[in-house]
mmCIF file of C-alpha atoms in Angstrom:
data_model
loop_
_atom_site.group_PDB
_atom_site.id
_atom_site.type_symbol
_atom_site.label_atom_id
_atom_site.label_comp_id
_atom_site.label_asym_id
_atom_site.label_seq_id
_atom_site.Cartn_x
_atom_site.Cartn_y
_atom_site.Cartn_z
ATOM 1 C CA UNK A 30 9.794 -4.107 18.740
ATOM 2 C CA UNK A 31 10.525 -6.858 16.236
ATOM 3 C CA UNK A 32 13.671 -6.488 14.201
ATOM 4 C CA UNK A 33 14.785 -8.291 11.092
ATOM 5 C CA UNK A 34 18.547 -8.363 11.561
ATOM 6 C CA UNK A 35 20.066 -10.891 9.258
ATOM 7 C CA UNK A 36 16.743 -11.821 7.661
ATOM 8 C CA UNK A 37 17.075 -12.204 3.930
ATOM 9 C CA UNK A 38 14.594 -12.163 1.098
ATOM 10 C CA UNK A 39 15.356 -14.880 -1.408
ATOM 11 C CA UNK A 40 14.186 -14.851 -4.981
ATOM 12 C CA UNK A 41 13.801 -18.468 -6.022
ATOM 13 C CA UNK A 42 13.328 -19.690 -9.572
ATOM 14 C CA UNK A 43 11.893 -23.115 -10.254
ATOM 15 C CA UNK A 44 13.036 -24.679 -13.496
ATOM 16 C CA UNK A 45 10.185 -27.177 -13.828
ATOM 17 C CA UNK A 46 6.963 -28.394 -12.242
ATOM 18 C CA UNK A 47 8.740 -30.750 -9.862
ATOM 19 C CA UNK A 48 10.796 -27.875 -8.430
ATOM 20 C CA UNK A 49 7.612 -25.846 -8.156
ATOM 21 C CA UNK A 50 6.133 -28.622 -6.042
ATOM 22 C CA UNK A 51 9.257 -28.549 -3.845
ATOM 23 C CA UNK A 52 8.727 -24.821 -3.310
ATOM 24 C CA UNK A 53 5.111 -25.486 -2.341
ATOM 25 C CA UNK A 54 6.357 -27.950 0.258
ATOM 26 C CA UNK A 55 8.963 -25.476 1.479
ATOM 27 C CA UNK A 56 6.465 -22.661 1.884
ATOM 28 C CA UNK A 57 4.299 -24.878 4.072
ATOM 29 C CA UNK A 58 7.044 -25.812 6.530
ATOM 30 C CA UNK A 59 5.708 -23.899 9.517
ATOM 31 C CA UNK A 60 8.761 -24.478 11.722
ATOM 32 C CA UNK A 61 10.893 -22.335 9.420
ATOM 33 C CA UNK A 62 8.667 -19.285 10.019
ATOM 34 C CA UNK A 63 8.921 -18.246 6.409
ATOM 35 C CA UNK A 64 7.038 -15.248 5.132
ATOM 36 C CA UNK A 65 6.095 -15.890 1.528
ATOM 37 C CA UNK A 66 6.023 -12.553 -0.270
ATOM 38 C CA UNK A 67 5.186 -14.107 -3.619
ATOM 39 C CA UNK A 68 4.184 -17.733 -3.716
ATOM 40 C CA UNK A 69 4.816 -20.497 -6.243
ATOM 41 C CA UNK A 70 2.476 -20.280 -9.197
ATOM 42 C CA UNK A 71 4.280 -21.255 -12.404
ATOM 43 C CA UNK A 72 7.827 -21.773 -13.537
ATOM 44 C CA UNK A 73 7.957 -18.394 -15.267
ATOM 45 C CA UNK A 74 7.293 -16.488 -12.052
ATOM 46 C CA UNK A 75 9.926 -16.237 -9.350
ATOM 47 C CA UNK A 76 9.062 -16.958 -5.745
ATOM 48 C CA UNK A 77 10.077 -14.396 -3.107
ATOM 49 C CA UNK A 78 10.392 -15.518 0.500
ATOM 50 C CA UNK A 79 11.545 -13.641 3.578
ATOM 51 C CA UNK A 80 13.632 -16.071 5.543
ATOM 52 C CA UNK A 81 14.346 -15.358 9.216
ATOM 53 C CA UNK A 82 18.041 -15.456 10.095
ATOM 54 C CA UNK A 83 17.601 -18.635 12.159
ATOM 55 C CA UNK A 84 16.147 -20.503 9.169
ATOM 56 C CA UNK A 85 18.561 -19.292 6.497
ATOM 57 C CA UNK A 86 20.873 -22.257 6.727
ATOM 58 C CA UNK A 87 18.061 -24.798 6.498
ATOM 59 C CA UNK A 88 16.345 -23.086 3.605
ATOM 60 C CA UNK A 89 19.489 -22.628 1.562
ATOM 61 C CA UNK A 90 20.511 -26.231 2.220
ATOM 62 C CA UNK A 91 17.048 -27.398 1.144
ATOM 63 C CA UNK A 92 17.278 -25.430 -2.115
ATOM 64 C CA UNK A 93 20.877 -26.338 -2.888
ATOM 65 C CA UNK A 94 20.327 -30.043 -2.208
ATOM 66 C CA UNK A 95 17.560 -30.024 -4.779
ATOM 67 C CA UNK A 96 19.387 -27.862 -7.293
ATOM 68 C CA UNK A 97 16.850 -25.048 -7.080
ATOM 69 C CA UNK A 98 18.249 -21.695 -8.207
ATOM 70 C CA UNK A 99 17.949 -18.657 -5.961
ATOM 71 C CA UNK A 100 19.391 -15.209 -5.542
ATOM 72 C CA UNK A 101 19.452 -12.987 -2.492
ATOM 73 C CA UNK A 102 17.054 -10.174 -3.257
ATOM 74 C CA UNK A 103 17.513 -8.368 0.063
ATOM 75 C CA UNK A 104 20.772 -9.100 1.891
ATOM 76 C CA UNK A 105 19.766 -7.777 5.298
ATOM 77 C CA UNK A 106 16.168 -6.693 5.633
ATOM 78 C CA UNK A 107 16.812 -4.662 8.780
ATOM 79 C CA UNK A 108 19.413 -2.553 6.976
ATOM 80 C CA UNK A 109 16.832 -1.606 4.346
ATOM 81 C CA UNK A 110 14.275 -0.842 7.052
ATOM 82 C CA UNK A 111 16.792 1.358 8.887
ATOM 83 C CA UNK A 112 17.449 3.231 5.653
ATOM 84 C CA UNK A 113 13.709 3.709 5.130
ATOM 85 C CA UNK A 114 13.324 5.033 8.671
ATOM 86 C CA UNK A 115 16.216 7.456 8.177
ATOM 87 C CA UNK A 116 14.594 8.769 5.016
ATOM 88 C CA UNK A 117 11.282 9.205 6.836
ATOM 89 C CA UNK A 118 12.991 11.156 9.643
ATOM 90 C CA UNK A 119 14.781 13.379 7.127
ATOM 91 C CA UNK A 120 11.539 14.047 5.282
ATOM 92 C CA UNK A 121 9.778 14.856 8.519
ATOM 93 C CA UNK A 122 12.560 17.286 9.569
ATOM 94 C CA UNK A 123 12.503 18.941 6.142
ATOM 95 C CA UNK A 124 8.758 19.390 6.473
ATOM 96 C CA UNK A 125 9.236 20.991 9.907
ATOM 97 C CA UNK B 15 0.259 20.693 7.097
ATOM 98 C CA UNK B 16 -2.565 23.178 7.509
ATOM 99 C CA UNK B 17 -4.414 22.014 4.437
ATOM 100 C CA UNK B 18 -4.337 19.228 1.884
ATOM 101 C CA UNK B 19 -2.362 21.366 -0.577
ATOM 102 C CA UNK B 20 0.486 21.459 1.917
ATOM 103 C CA UNK B 21 0.318 17.720 2.591
ATOM 104 C CA UNK B 22 3.468 15.935 1.424
ATOM 105 C CA UNK B 23 2.176 13.231 -0.912
ATOM 106 C CA UNK B 24 5.686 12.105 -1.766
ATOM 107 C CA UNK B 25 6.379 10.682 1.683
ATOM 108 C CA UNK B 26 4.982 7.987 3.910
ATOM 109 C CA UNK B 27 2.791 9.132 6.804
ATOM 110 C CA UNK B 28 1.638 7.907 10.185
ATOM 111 C CA UNK B 29 -1.916 6.784 10.728
ATOM 112 C CA UNK B 30 -2.791 9.955 12.616
ATOM 113 C CA UNK B 31 -1.441 12.104 9.798
ATOM 114 C CA UNK B 32 -3.664 10.199 7.368
ATOM 115 C CA UNK B 33 -6.679 10.587 9.674
ATOM 116 C CA UNK B 34 -5.976 14.344 9.825
ATOM 117 C CA UNK B 35 -5.629 14.457 6.067
ATOM 118 C CA UNK B 36 -9.061 12.881 5.680
ATOM 119 C CA UNK B 37 -10.656 15.418 7.998
ATOM 120 C CA UNK B 38 -8.984 18.311 6.184
ATOM 121 C CA UNK B 39 -10.140 17.029 2.814
ATOM 122 C CA UNK B 40 -13.717 16.798 4.057
ATOM 123 C CA UNK B 41 -13.563 20.283 5.616
ATOM 124 C CA UNK B 42 -12.170 21.782 2.416
ATOM 125 C CA UNK B 43 -14.690 20.083 0.104
ATOM 126 C CA UNK B 44 -17.945 19.735 2.016
ATOM 127 C CA UNK B 45 -20.042 19.634 -1.163
ATOM 128 C CA UNK B 46 -18.110 16.712 -2.572
ATOM 129 C CA UNK B 47 -16.477 14.720 0.216
ATOM 130 C CA UNK B 48 -17.843 13.254 3.418
ATOM 131 C CA UNK B 49 -16.422 10.807 5.907
ATOM 132 C CA UNK B 50 -18.315 7.681 6.893
ATOM 133 C CA UNK B 51 -17.154 5.548 9.802
ATOM 134 C CA UNK B 52 -18.197 2.051 8.801
ATOM 135 C CA UNK B 53 -16.961 0.368 11.969
ATOM 136 C CA UNK B 54 -14.068 -0.037 14.357
ATOM 137 C CA UNK B 55 -10.926 -2.097 14.152
ATOM 138 C CA UNK B 56 -10.234 -4.703 16.828
ATOM 139 C CA UNK B 57 -8.229 -2.124 18.807
ATOM 140 C CA UNK B 58 -10.946 0.485 18.452
ATOM 141 C CA UNK B 59 -9.610 2.625 15.629
ATOM 142 C CA UNK B 60 -12.205 4.098 13.287
ATOM 143 C CA UNK B 61 -12.654 2.493 9.885
ATOM 144 C CA UNK B 62 -12.996 5.656 7.834
ATOM 145 C CA UNK B 63 -14.362 5.707 4.310
ATOM 146 C CA UNK B 64 -14.304 8.854 2.204
ATOM 147 C CA UNK B 65 -17.435 9.269 0.131
ATOM 148 C CA UNK B 66 -17.141 11.371 -3.013
ATOM 149 C CA UNK B 67 -20.592 12.294 -4.172
ATOM 150 C CA UNK B 68 -22.240 15.088 -6.127
ATOM 151 C CA UNK B 69 -25.672 14.261 -4.757
ATOM 152 C CA UNK B 70 -28.523 11.843 -5.238
ATOM 153 C CA UNK B 71 -29.452 8.880 -3.123
ATOM 154 C CA UNK B 72 -27.958 5.453 -3.295
ATOM 155 C CA UNK B 73 -26.337 6.086 -6.629
ATOM 156 C CA UNK B 74 -24.400 3.328 -8.357
ATOM 157 C CA UNK B 75 -20.992 3.322 -6.755
ATOM 158 C CA UNK B 76 -17.353 2.382 -7.045
ATOM 159 C CA UNK B 77 -15.434 1.083 -4.036
ATOM 160 C CA UNK B 78 -11.664 1.446 -3.667
ATOM 161 C CA UNK B 79 -9.682 0.199 -0.688
ATOM 162 C CA UNK B 80 -5.991 0.423 0.072
ATOM 163 C CA UNK B 81 -3.867 -0.976 2.855
ATOM 164 C CA UNK B 82 -5.748 -4.108 3.879
ATOM 165 C CA UNK B 83 -2.272 -5.657 4.124
ATOM 166 C CA UNK B 84 -0.717 -3.134 6.439
ATOM 167 C CA UNK B 85 2.928 -3.453 5.386
ATOM 168 C CA UNK B 86 2.119 -2.513 1.786
ATOM 169 C CA UNK B 87 2.771 1.133 2.535
ATOM 170 C CA UNK B 88 2.706 2.341 -1.044
ATOM 171 C CA UNK B 89 -0.998 1.499 -1.132
ATOM 172 C CA UNK B 90 -2.051 3.782 1.741
ATOM 173 C CA UNK B 91 0.201 6.484 0.264
ATOM 174 C CA UNK B 92 -1.397 6.032 -3.169
ATOM 175 C CA UNK B 93 -4.882 6.082 -1.648
ATOM 176 C CA UNK B 94 -4.131 9.435 -0.055
ATOM 177 C CA UNK B 95 -2.972 10.785 -3.394
ATOM 178 C CA UNK B 96 -6.106 9.376 -5.115
ATOM 179 C CA UNK B 97 -8.333 11.235 -2.646
ATOM 180 C CA UNK B 98 -6.696 14.548 -3.450
ATOM 181 C CA UNK B 99 -6.698 13.738 -7.169
ATOM 182 C CA UNK B 100 -10.464 13.188 -7.150
ATOM 183 C CA UNK B 101 -11.220 16.596 -5.632
ATOM 184 C CA UNK B 102 -8.674 18.302 -7.876
ATOM 185 C CA UNK B 103 -9.923 16.734 -11.091
ATOM 186 C CA UNK B 104 -13.654 16.962 -10.439
ATOM 187 C CA UNK B 105 -14.920 19.810 -12.582
ATOM 188 C CA UNK B 106 -11.809 19.917 -14.756
ATOM 189 C CA UNK B 107 -11.323 16.369 -15.993
ATOM 190 C CA UNK B 108 -14.344 15.515 -18.152
ATOM 191 C CA UNK B 109 -14.137 11.775 -17.606
ATOM 192 C CA UNK B 110 -13.969 11.933 -13.821
ATOM 193 C CA UNK B 111 -16.612 14.649 -13.784
ATOM 194 C CA UNK B 112 -18.953 12.458 -15.835
ATOM 195 C CA UNK B 113 -18.348 9.541 -13.486
ATOM 196 C CA UNK B 114 -19.072 11.605 -10.382
ATOM 197 C CA UNK B 115 -22.131 13.175 -11.930
ATOM 198 C CA UNK B 116 -23.673 9.713 -12.082
ATOM 199 C CA UNK B 117 -21.875 7.589 -9.541
ATOM 200 C CA UNK B 118 -20.389 7.830 -6.056
ATOM 201 C CA UNK B 119 -16.870 6.792 -5.155
ATOM 202 C CA UNK B 120 -16.039 5.258 -1.773
ATOM 203 C CA UNK B 121 -12.394 5.179 -0.726
ATOM 204 C CA UNK B 122 -11.052 3.415 2.369
ATOM 205 C CA UNK B 123 -7.413 4.489 2.656
ATOM 206 C CA UNK B 124 -6.375 2.593 5.785
ATOM 207 C CA UNK B 125 -8.336 -0.634 5.656
ATOM 208 C CA UNK B 126 -6.301 -2.329 8.385
ATOM 209 C CA UNK B 127 -5.468 0.501 10.808
ATOM 210 C CA UNK B 128 -4.281 -1.690 13.710
ATOM 211 C CA UNK B 129 -1.861 -3.459 11.409
ATOM 212 C CA UNK B 130 -0.716 -0.166 9.913
ATOM 213 C CA UNK B 131 -0.022 1.282 13.361
ATOM 214 C CA UNK B 132 1.856 -1.894 14.237
ATOM 215 C CA UNK B 133 4.043 -1.648 11.107
ATOM 216 C CA UNK B 134 5.049 1.847 12.151
ATOM 217 C CA UNK B 135 5.793 1.079 15.777
ATOM 218 C CA UNK B 136 6.637 -2.585 16.247
ATOM 219 C CA UNK B 137 7.048 -4.704 13.169
ATOM 220 C CA UNK B 138 7.458 -3.136 9.739
ATOM 221 C CA UNK B 139 6.655 -6.451 8.026
ATOM 222 C CA UNK B 140 3.262 -6.976 9.690
ATOM 223 C CA UNK B 141 0.543 -7.985 7.244
ATOM 224 C CA UNK B 142 -2.422 -9.244 9.288
ATOM 225 C CA UNK B 143 -4.973 -7.786 11.671
ATOM 226 C CA UNK B 144 -4.132 -7.536 15.385
ATOM 227 C CA UNK B 145 -6.882 -9.610 16.966
ATOM 228 C CA UNK B 146 -5.442 -12.285 19.290
ATOM 229 C CA UNK B 147 -6.241 -15.905 18.460
ATOM 230 C CA UNK B 148 -7.528 -17.940 21.366
ATOM 231 C CA UNK B 149 -5.328 -20.927 22.119
ATOM 232 C CA UNK B 150 -2.363 -19.486 20.239
ATOM 233 C CA UNK B 151 0.371 -17.011 21.049
ATOM 234 C CA UNK B 152 0.249 -15.830 17.437
ATOM 235 C CA UNK B 153 -1.788 -12.740 16.680
ATOM 236 C CA UNK B 154 -3.902 -11.705 13.747
ATOM 237 C CA UNK B 155 -5.725 -12.971 10.712
ATOM 238 C CA UNK B 156 -4.929 -12.402 7.065
ATOM 239 C CA UNK B 157 -7.806 -10.115 6.074
ATOM 240 C CA UNK B 158 -7.452 -11.234 2.474
ATOM 241 C CA UNK B 159 -8.254 -14.842 3.441
ATOM 242 C CA UNK B 160 -11.150 -13.999 5.775
ATOM 243 C CA UNK B 161 -13.953 -13.504 3.240
ATOM 244 C CA UNK B 162 -16.772 -15.917 2.647
ATOM 245 C CA UNK B 163 -15.594 -17.164 -0.738
ATOM 246 C CA UNK B 164 -14.031 -20.595 -0.638
ATOM 247 C CA UNK B 165 -13.252 -19.769 2.987
ATOM 248 C CA UNK B 166 -10.572 -21.976 4.545
ATOM 249 C CA UNK B 167 -9.726 -23.687 1.261
ATOM 250 C CA UNK B 168 -6.380 -24.159 -0.493
ATOM 251 C CA UNK B 169 -4.160 -21.110 -0.520
ATOM 252 C CA UNK B 170 -5.069 -20.186 3.028
ATOM 253 C CA UNK B 171 -3.828 -21.585 6.320
ATOM 254 C CA UNK B 172 -5.547 -22.886 9.429
ATOM 255 C CA UNK B 173 -2.453 -22.118 11.486
ATOM 256 C CA UNK B 174 -2.774 -18.829 13.434
ATOM 257 C CA UNK B 175 0.984 -18.343 13.129
ATOM 258 C CA UNK B 176 0.843 -18.327 9.339
ATOM 259 C CA UNK B 177 0.848 -15.128 7.313
ATOM 260 C CA UNK B 178 -2.168 -16.500 5.430
ATOM 261 C CA UNK B 179 -4.238 -17.574 8.444
ATOM 262 C CA UNK B 180 -7.879 -17.487 7.392
ATOM 263 C CA UNK B 181 -9.306 -16.855 10.873
ATOM 264 C CA UNK B 182 -11.732 -19.007 12.838
ATOM 265 C CA UNK B 183 -14.679 -18.158 10.604
ATOM 266 C CA UNK B 184 -15.499 -16.035 7.589
ATOM 267 C CA UNK B 185 -15.798 -12.313 8.422
ATOM 268 C CA UNK B 186 -14.407 -12.863 11.933
ATOM 269 C CA UNK B 187 -12.348 -9.680 11.548
ATOM 270 C CA UNK B 188 -14.208 -6.444 12.143
ATOM 271 C CA UNK B 189 -12.094 -4.810 9.411
ATOM 272 C CA UNK B 190 -13.622 -7.299 6.943
ATOM 273 C CA UNK B 191 -17.097 -7.557 8.468
ATOM 274 C CA UNK B 192 -17.509 -3.767 8.380
ATOM 275 C CA UNK B 193 -16.932 -3.719 4.622
ATOM 276 C CA UNK B 194 -19.227 -6.725 4.140
ATOM 277 C CA UNK B 195 -22.027 -5.012 6.051
ATOM 278 C CA UNK B 196 -21.482 -1.727 4.267
ATOM 279 C CA UNK B 197 -21.411 -3.251 0.786
ATOM 280 C CA UNK B 198 -24.519 -5.329 1.492
ATOM 281 C CA UNK B 199 -26.481 -2.444 2.964
ATOM 282 C CA UNK B 200 -25.457 -0.166 0.109
ATOM 283 C CA UNK B 201 -26.621 -2.692 -2.449
ATOM 284 C CA UNK B 202 -25.635 -0.699 -5.498
ATOM 285 C CA UNK B 203 -21.862 -1.175 -5.770
ATOM 286 C CA UNK B 204 -20.896 -1.637 -9.415
ATOM 287 C CA UNK B 205 -17.124 -1.841 -9.140
ATOM 288 C CA UNK B 206 -14.855 -2.919 -6.290
ATOM 289 C CA UNK B 207 -11.110 -2.420 -6.454
ATOM 290 C CA UNK B 208 -8.905 -3.677 -3.646
ATOM 291 C CA UNK B 209 -5.329 -2.441 -3.834
ATOM 292 C CA UNK B 210 -2.268 -4.390 -2.734
ATOM 293 C CA UNK B 211 1.479 -4.259 -3.427
ATOM 294 C CA UNK B 212 3.894 -5.570 -4.817
ATOM 295 C CA UNK B 213 4.685 -7.544 -8.023
ATOM 296 C CA UNK B 214 2.836 -5.444 -10.594
ATOM 297 C CA UNK B 215 -0.341 -7.255 -11.487
ATOM 298 C CA UNK B 216 -3.978 -6.490 -12.158
ATOM 299 C CA UNK B 217 -6.159 -9.418 -11.182
ATOM 300 C CA UNK B 218 -9.785 -10.449 -11.371
ATOM 301 C CA UNK B 219 -11.697 -13.386 -9.798
ATOM 302 C CA UNK B 220 -11.347 -16.158 -9.019
ATOM 303 C CA UNK B 221 -8.609 -17.028 -6.575
ATOM 304 C CA UNK B 222 -10.207 -19.980 -4.827
ATOM 305 C CA UNK B 223 -11.223 -21.898 -7.914
ATOM 306 C CA UNK B 224 -9.919 -22.348 -11.416
ATOM 307 C CA UNK B 225 -13.450 -22.164 -12.791
ATOM 308 C CA UNK B 226 -13.595 -18.965 -14.819
ATOM 309 C CA UNK B 227 -16.196 -16.351 -13.986
ATOM 310 C CA UNK B 228 -19.028 -15.865 -16.451
ATOM 311 C CA UNK B 229 -17.618 -12.389 -17.174
ATOM 312 C CA UNK B 230 -14.047 -13.552 -17.696
ATOM 313 C CA UNK B 231 -13.835 -12.280 -21.273
ATOM 314 C CA UNK B 232 -14.968 -8.774 -20.419
ATOM 315 C CA UNK B 233 -12.896 -8.610 -17.237
ATOM 316 C CA UNK B 234 -9.827 -9.742 -19.147
ATOM 317 C CA UNK B 235 -10.331 -7.225 -21.935
ATOM 318 C CA UNK B 236 -10.833 -4.416 -19.442
ATOM 319 C CA UNK B 237 -7.739 -5.461 -17.491
ATOM 320 C CA UNK B 238 -5.764 -5.410 -20.706
ATOM 321 C CA UNK B 239 -6.935 -1.875 -21.494
ATOM 322 C CA UNK B 240 -6.282 -0.666 -17.941
ATOM 323 C CA UNK B 241 -2.773 -2.112 -17.928
ATOM 324 C CA UNK B 242 -2.029 -0.582 -21.312
ATOM 325 C CA UNK B 243 -2.967 2.836 -19.976
ATOM 326 C CA UNK B 244 -0.987 2.297 -16.777
ATOM 327 C CA UNK B 245 2.103 1.272 -18.723
ATOM 328 C CA UNK B 246 1.835 4.271 -21.039
ATOM 329 C CA UNK B 247 3.076 6.643 -18.317
ATOM 330 C CA UNK B 248 6.422 5.162 -17.236
ATOM 331 C CA UNK B 249 6.606 1.837 -19.069
ATOM 332 C CA UNK B 250 5.942 -0.166 -15.887
ATOM 333 C CA UNK B 251 5.293 -3.769 -16.861
ATOM 334 C CA UNK B 252 2.176 -5.430 -15.488
ATOM 335 C CA UNK B 253 0.718 -8.885 -15.806
ATOM 336 C CA UNK B 254 -2.990 -9.479 -15.663
ATOM 337 C CA UNK B 255 -5.458 -12.343 -15.445
ATOM 338 C CA UNK B 256 -7.413 -14.281 -12.868
ATOM 339 C CA UNK B 257 -5.850 -14.567 -9.407
ATOM 340 C CA UNK B 258 -5.433 -18.334 -9.538
ATOM 341 C CA UNK B 259 -3.800 -18.287 -12.956
ATOM 342 C CA UNK B 260 -1.620 -15.244 -12.490
ATOM 343 C CA UNK B 261 -0.381 -15.255 -8.904
ATOM 344 C CA UNK B 262 -1.480 -18.338 -6.959
ATOM 345 C CA UNK B 263 -4.468 -20.102 -5.503
ATOM 346 C CA UNK B 264 -5.871 -18.058 -2.633
ATOM 347 C CA UNK B 265 -9.101 -18.855 -0.826
ATOM 348 C CA UNK B 266 -11.251 -16.397 1.121
ATOM 349 C CA UNK B 267 -10.078 -13.384 -0.885
ATOM 350 C CA UNK B 268 -11.798 -10.023 -1.058
ATOM 351 C CA UNK B 269 -12.765 -9.773 -4.707
ATOM 352 C CA UNK B 270 -13.978 -13.350 -4.976
ATOM 353 C CA UNK B 271 -16.565 -12.428 -2.360
ATOM 354 C CA UNK B 272 -17.480 -9.126 -4.012
ATOM 355 C CA UNK B 273 -17.842 -10.797 -7.402
ATOM 356 C CA UNK B 274 -20.103 -13.463 -5.909
ATOM 357 C CA UNK B 275 -22.190 -10.648 -4.434
ATOM 358 C CA UNK B 276 -22.888 -9.505 -7.984
ATOM 359 C CA UNK B 277 -20.256 -6.776 -8.288
ATOM 360 C CA UNK B 278 -19.075 -7.540 -11.780
ATOM 361 C CA UNK B 279 -16.111 -5.188 -11.986
ATOM 362 C CA UNK B 280 -14.139 -6.679 -9.105
ATOM 363 C CA UNK B 281 -10.391 -6.210 -9.392
ATOM 364 C CA UNK B 282 -7.329 -6.297 -7.224
ATOM 365 C CA UNK B 283 -4.032 -4.574 -7.934
ATOM 366 C CA UNK B 284 -0.514 -5.491 -6.952
ATOM 367 C CA UNK B 285 1.389 -2.210 -7.278
ATOM 368 C CA UNK B 286 5.143 -1.647 -7.732
ATOM 369 C CA UNK B 287 7.758 -3.118 -7.533
ATOM 370 C CA UNK B 288 8.968 -6.286 -9.188
ATOM 371 C CA UNK B 289 11.218 -7.386 -6.385
ATOM 372 C CA UNK B 290 14.153 -5.088 -5.712
ATOM 373 C CA UNK B 291 12.521 -3.665 -2.607
ATOM 374 C CA UNK B 292 9.392 -5.715 -1.983
ATOM 375 C CA UNK B 293 7.356 -3.857 0.604
ATOM 376 C CA UNK B 294 10.189 -1.420 1.399
ATOM 377 C CA UNK B 295 9.490 0.713 -1.621
ATOM 378 C CA UNK B 296 11.426 4.003 -1.370
ATOM 379 C CA UNK B 297 9.306 7.103 -0.888
ATOM 380 C CA UNK B 298 10.439 8.569 -4.201
ATOM 381 C CA UNK B 299 8.410 5.811 -5.872
ATOM 382 C CA UNK B 300 5.100 6.862 -4.297
ATOM 383 C CA UNK B 301 4.049 9.514 -6.782
ATOM 384 C CA UNK B 302 4.990 7.552 -9.915
ATOM 385 C CA UNK B 303 3.148 4.535 -8.492
ATOM 386 C CA UNK B 304 0.036 6.519 -7.623
ATOM 387 C CA UNK B 305 -0.002 8.356 -10.966
ATOM 388 C CA UNK B 306 0.324 5.260 -13.121
ATOM 389 C CA UNK B 307 -2.200 3.337 -11.014
ATOM 390 C CA UNK B 308 -4.680 6.178 -11.352
ATOM 391 C CA UNK B 309 -4.668 5.752 -15.141
ATOM 392 C CA UNK B 310 -5.735 2.124 -14.718
ATOM 393 C CA UNK B 311 -8.277 3.089 -12.066
ATOM 394 C CA UNK B 312 -9.791 5.652 -14.400
ATOM 395 C CA UNK B 313 -10.046 3.041 -17.150
ATOM 396 C CA UNK B 314 -11.970 0.705 -14.856
ATOM 397 C CA UNK B 315 -14.196 3.475 -13.499
ATOM 398 C CA UNK B 316 -14.943 4.882 -16.942
ATOM 399 C CA UNK B 317 -15.863 1.438 -18.249
ATOM 400 C CA UNK B 318 -18.092 0.842 -15.232
ATOM 401 C CA UNK B 319 -19.852 4.141 -15.794
ATOM 402 C CA UNK B 320 -20.380 3.370 -19.469
ATOM 403 C CA UNK B 321 -21.580 -0.198 -18.940
ATOM 404 C CA UNK B 322 -24.323 -0.140 -16.401
ATOM 405 C CA UNK B 323 -25.843 -3.457 -15.438
#
């Protein structure tokens, strides 16, 4: 079973077209194993990327070195999944 | 649950629970609902389509599918609610009744059943199909990049490990090919709505090219009306437009293929939310999502019924 401990979802905001191009490049870096939830389209639309724990340092360094703004949308994906599973179990017990 | 009234629409369900739900709905409404198995997934699960029909042969029809990206759980949950809504409202809601008196509705609730099973047992974030890729340890194809519309172009990947892997050839995935065959053999589909989540958008073709469709004006106006009606319920904000202009370039997508087949009213939704949860949308959001989406769906279906072509 795959888990997502320590994986984060970053919401990244490009301030201009050149930063948008940098995000395009980032999303195509296969070795980082990124999962692009919402890809780069225009500067008005944020980009959401699930970043595996092992790639967090590289991705954040890449963004910070290029002055690209981001926030952490989901701090620990596995924690949210665990919460979802707990809710499902509770709902299932209530139904029983 | 012993019947579809007792089914808990406000929670997420396993694939077997959804299969049971479909069978119950058919058993309870034999004059209106039937189940068609249009094919099998790679792992042998049935690809079930609910047909809502009041009679006639090969009537003009509306297609709705949910859950082609398996991790987008609010879509399968909304599809289940839609199915019940159709049987509840037929005969009482004049608009839906008029639609069903002239047209059929086809609804595929679990479009990617192998992926859905996998999200519930192995990897909650799984998006693709589960067919192995020869020569790679990575599994699966993005079924929304596998259609024969700009196949393999920008906005899709040739790397089997990518989330947007197009597959070795167009329609290589049985989950896609089964719909292709069904739509072609039916030959009278007038609207095709493929439902995804998240990011709150209503989109029309194209995704693989920036060339506008010849129906862009009408599709845009209808999207605007549908979004207005959706927003009227809870104030949920939606954006709308062509895929390439509104979200990003994506080649090999579902509705680009359906539009090129001559299905004018081809749309794709991105349901709630805007980013707080992504695909982990809490269960208490299911009913509001399904209810607001239904208002937009009705707008598209009503327009389709009123504008035969």
